[in-house]
């Protein structure tokens, strides 16, 4: 009886907190959505529920004669997806090595990079620009993707390594005795058990390029190669008369693929070790 | 010949011969391997000699003719040359080490591996290196290379009046570092800004981390319904680009017209709060906004990590009659921290340097009489406005380095203390 | 032994690299300076096949007809790219120039000229006096730095008085009238007059109109050592500014970095009778359905006109071009009367071409006419690099004056002190 009552209280409190958080989260976002339907261009004239809503800003974005938004959208999707796949692959193999093998640089290698990434990189932009010019990767999506992937490796590798460390080593060893190769153990035994963390890494890698406008603004030169981050930033970066409402419309559309991706990954988030890993 | 003869020092001989890569291996009769090393060396010099020559010359001189030589580009070419040489040197050392080892084996009368065995050896012991190297190579260029640039830049006089292409940049040693300490401008304001920076870093980050972990655990309860929707809503603040949210917030916090004063507080009968013109209110708003922006990342990460905690642990705890709080303190939190501690530390350092939110929300303001930093300016935003508006790049780099040393030291110290690092040391 | 050996070998390798490191043959890597510098810019330059121009965002509509006619006249193709002029134009030129991707002609706001000249990004141009005479004197002066000409003026802008005809019947002639009117109009979320006087760009009109100045204008140009932001006139101006905030005529919500967007929003909702703003704001207001009237700014209590800052966008020839002669020819073409007129018609930017300013096309256009009149009282923003040190301290001082945290005199004194220190530290005089 007491157990049941306890459970009721716990769940009720949980739902209440979640509800409160949802309000705090959604309220400002409703403003973004609301202002994207407002006529006019400025932020402060906008209201959450405009009296005479308009889809003019969306129409503007999707009109190829007026804006390159569709290009930017496709570019961003392309860059994010490639970055996501490459990051997951690179991070997995790196994390696996760090978790299971001994080699020079294993102990401090990752931490060194985590620490190095803390150094603010304002000036680094010039360096990356010149490097890209020298390697002829300037104004290409490839150059940008390489930087995104590289920047993502340390933190994600650390995260994944931590997770892999909790997968019992006996699993690999018994497979090894059965004659499985390095690659097979990795792909067929370890990776399926690491799904939750792979989902997290994939999400991180997917979002990063969407949010970035600083790097992309330096590396990309032609308007039709821009990502959404750059394109949208240019809209509000104008010193005077920025197009805030159009920009809000563009931002709403950024959030969509990310939210969708997250929904798709939901089932991986919960398929953890408990799904049978430890019991072999 | 290769009998048990300790007088013959094959190890030393092979290593010495390896000064020319491959010859040590030839000496050890490992012809294929030797040939590969030799070929690698020739290829290295053939393709990079020009780059190296040009790069090192540029790195030392930073150019000699203004208008023709671009010092900054030369500096960067120099760093590229430096990185290539270090990689080359690495291979060179491997070559010597390998020859020495094989020679040593001969000294002890052991058989030298055949080509096939070598191949298998390479695959087996080399497997981790093989797996790590693509990521490592990328990291060298994306992470190390820019840092080298900033470090070197801090020893130059790069500023508006020494700007290529019009002028050359010169090495000035530690002059920038000396100048920084001599500047009068700073003294008055420095400690105030430092104080707020520390408060900001600590409070904003702790809040976002705590909230993220708390919500992840909350949403991970087995008997909770609608997890998919809840989780998706919780990551939404992260799905909208941060600069959009910050701008929206700055509208919402507007003193005269923002919805927080005119709508929410008004509904509760609270007088308008001077969010944008009183420094402490601006700071409070900033902490709130950063918590809102930052918790989804922690939330997503923790949600993933929570899956690695076996149910058995909780079941055992239940049998022992542990309370929710005890389970959290003894099982959940240690497990989360075990995996994520270093990443949480990076969250602190990130906020220490979190320029965007400060800048976009209120431009570092409100202005405070008699001081040249705004009320919500943190060190990085203040220093950059002091140096970058007047194009003091060399000084900005020097300050970046000083700040980085502080941040990195604190972070390293924390890393060493964190459990995951200690465990790492044990196995 | 092993260690010593490896150290020895590393030294050998390093030595090898250093020996190989002579001064490289640079001619193969980049062009010799003589090639561009010593060329006679006035003639005999071979016609290039094409020239590349960087134009401001959304302004290429006015460039297209001009380059079409240029191509027809001279047979030189002109390609263009649109870039944000406020910062990206300069930042990208800085990177792309040395990387060999520079355009021949760019457009820059004149207040960046000092800086980009020192950095060596743009070059001096030779233009005959006949050509220069077609522009207003102040706009040509804005393109001068260190006594040399670095560009031709493309368009000018300066803040003017804009009013909502539904709320205000006509523009007041004096600030005193406006003050009385604003007193009556400001109530219940409505405002009579709004201006961003916590921003030095707009506040300059008042401060300079009352007798203050940034740098003293001497015969040799601006003197960065002679600051006039805390003289009697400037402090009077600051006091006048404070009055508007203190009496609640300006709400606190328009103070700070995001005040501009708030002010625009209010005006576009029809809650504000009049504002001080630049010509860039006209279109947005009309789009929002406001029937606006535009005139020069009212006179200050001392009877003087507001000395607003004038911004001159110019066409500049980059230092990286291989065709300085033809690039100069091109910018002469772009700024000639015919193309200036086209520009005005298509982008509403106001070219400072004398004949055009008297042309009915401008005198019959309320907005353009107001800008033209106000420009007579305006002063070009200083284009010396020392100006970079002024904005922030001046802005902070004004903000504390607006919020009432500081007395005008003390705040302006502080600002001047900061600016002076910054100038001595960051701009050592040669």
Coordinates of C-alpha atoms in Angstrom, one line a residue, chain A residues 124-221:
Chain A
X124 CA 42.4 30.2 -35.2
X125 CA 39.9 31.1 -37.9
X126 CA 42.6 32.9 -39.9
X127 CA 44.8 29.8 -39.6
X128 CA 42.1 27.4 -40.8
X129 CA 41.3 29.8 -43.7
X130 CA 44.9 29.8 -45.0
X131 CA 45.1 26.0 -44.5
X132 CA 42.0 25.6 -46.6
X133 CA 43.4 27.9 -49.3
X134 CA 46.6 26.0 -49.4
X135 CA 44.8 22.6 -49.7
X136 CA 42.3 24.1 -52.1
X137 CA 39.5 23.2 -49.7
X138 CA 38.2 26.7 -49.5
X139 CA 34.6 27.2 -50.5
X140 CA 34.0 23.5 -50.5
X141 CA 31.8 21.5 -48.2
X142 CA 34.5 18.9 -47.8
X143 CA 36.8 21.3 -46.0
X144 CA 34.0 22.3 -43.7
X145 CA 33.0 18.8 -42.9
X146 CA 36.6 17.8 -42.1
X147 CA 36.8 20.6 -39.6
X148 CA 33.5 19.7 -38.0
X149 CA 34.4 16.1 -37.8
X150 CA 37.8 16.8 -36.3
X151 CA 36.4 19.2 -33.8
X152 CA 33.9 16.6 -32.6
X153 CA 36.3 13.7 -32.1
X154 CA 37.7 14.3 -28.7
X155 CA 34.5 14.9 -26.7
X156 CA 32.6 12.2 -28.4
X157 CA 35.4 9.7 -28.2
X158 CA 35.6 10.3 -24.5
X159 CA 31.9 9.8 -24.1
X160 CA 31.8 6.6 -26.1
X161 CA 34.9 5.2 -24.5
X162 CA 33.3 5.7 -21.1
X163 CA 30.4 3.7 -22.3
X164 CA 32.4 1.0 -23.9
X165 CA 34.4 0.6 -20.7
X166 CA 31.2 -0.6 -19.0
X167 CA 30.8 -3.4 -21.6
X168 CA 32.5 -6.4 -20.0
X169 CA 35.8 -7.4 -21.6
X170 CA 34.9 -11.1 -21.3
X171 CA 32.6 -10.6 -24.2
X172 CA 35.5 -9.7 -26.6
X173 CA 37.7 -12.3 -25.1
X174 CA 35.3 -15.2 -25.5
X175 CA 34.8 -14.1 -29.1
X176 CA 38.5 -13.9 -29.6
X177 CA 38.8 -17.5 -28.4
X178 CA 36.2 -18.4 -30.9
X179 CA 38.5 -17.0 -33.6
X180 CA 36.8 -13.7 -34.4
X181 CA 38.9 -11.0 -35.9
X182 CA 39.5 -7.5 -34.4
X183 CA 37.1 -6.0 -36.9
X184 CA 34.4 -8.6 -36.3
X185 CA 34.4 -8.2 -32.6
X186 CA 34.1 -4.5 -33.0
X187 CA 31.4 -4.5 -35.6
X188 CA 29.3 -7.4 -34.5
X189 CA 29.6 -7.5 -30.8
X190 CA 30.5 -4.2 -29.4
X191 CA 28.7 -1.8 -31.7
X192 CA 25.2 -3.2 -31.2
X193 CA 25.7 -2.9 -27.5
X194 CA 26.7 0.7 -27.7
X195 CA 23.6 1.9 -29.5
X196 CA 22.5 4.4 -26.9
X197 CA 25.8 6.2 -26.9
X198 CA 26.0 6.1 -30.7
X199 CA 22.6 7.7 -30.9
X200 CA 23.9 10.5 -28.6
X201 CA 27.1 11.0 -30.6
X202 CA 25.1 11.0 -33.9
X203 CA 22.8 13.7 -32.5
X204 CA 25.7 15.8 -31.3
X205 CA 27.4 15.5 -34.7
X206 CA 24.2 16.3 -36.5
X207 CA 23.4 19.4 -34.6
X208 CA 26.8 21.1 -34.5
X209 CA 26.9 22.1 -38.2
X210 CA 23.4 23.5 -38.0
X211 CA 24.3 25.8 -35.2
X212 CA 27.6 27.0 -36.6
X213 CA 27.8 30.2 -38.5
X214 CA 31.3 31.4 -37.6
X215 CA 33.4 28.7 -39.2
X216 CA 31.1 28.3 -42.2
X217 CA 31.1 32.0 -42.8
X218 CA 34.9 32.0 -43.2
X219 CA 35.2 28.8 -45.2
X220 CA 32.3 29.3 -47.6
X221 CA 32.4 32.0 -50.2

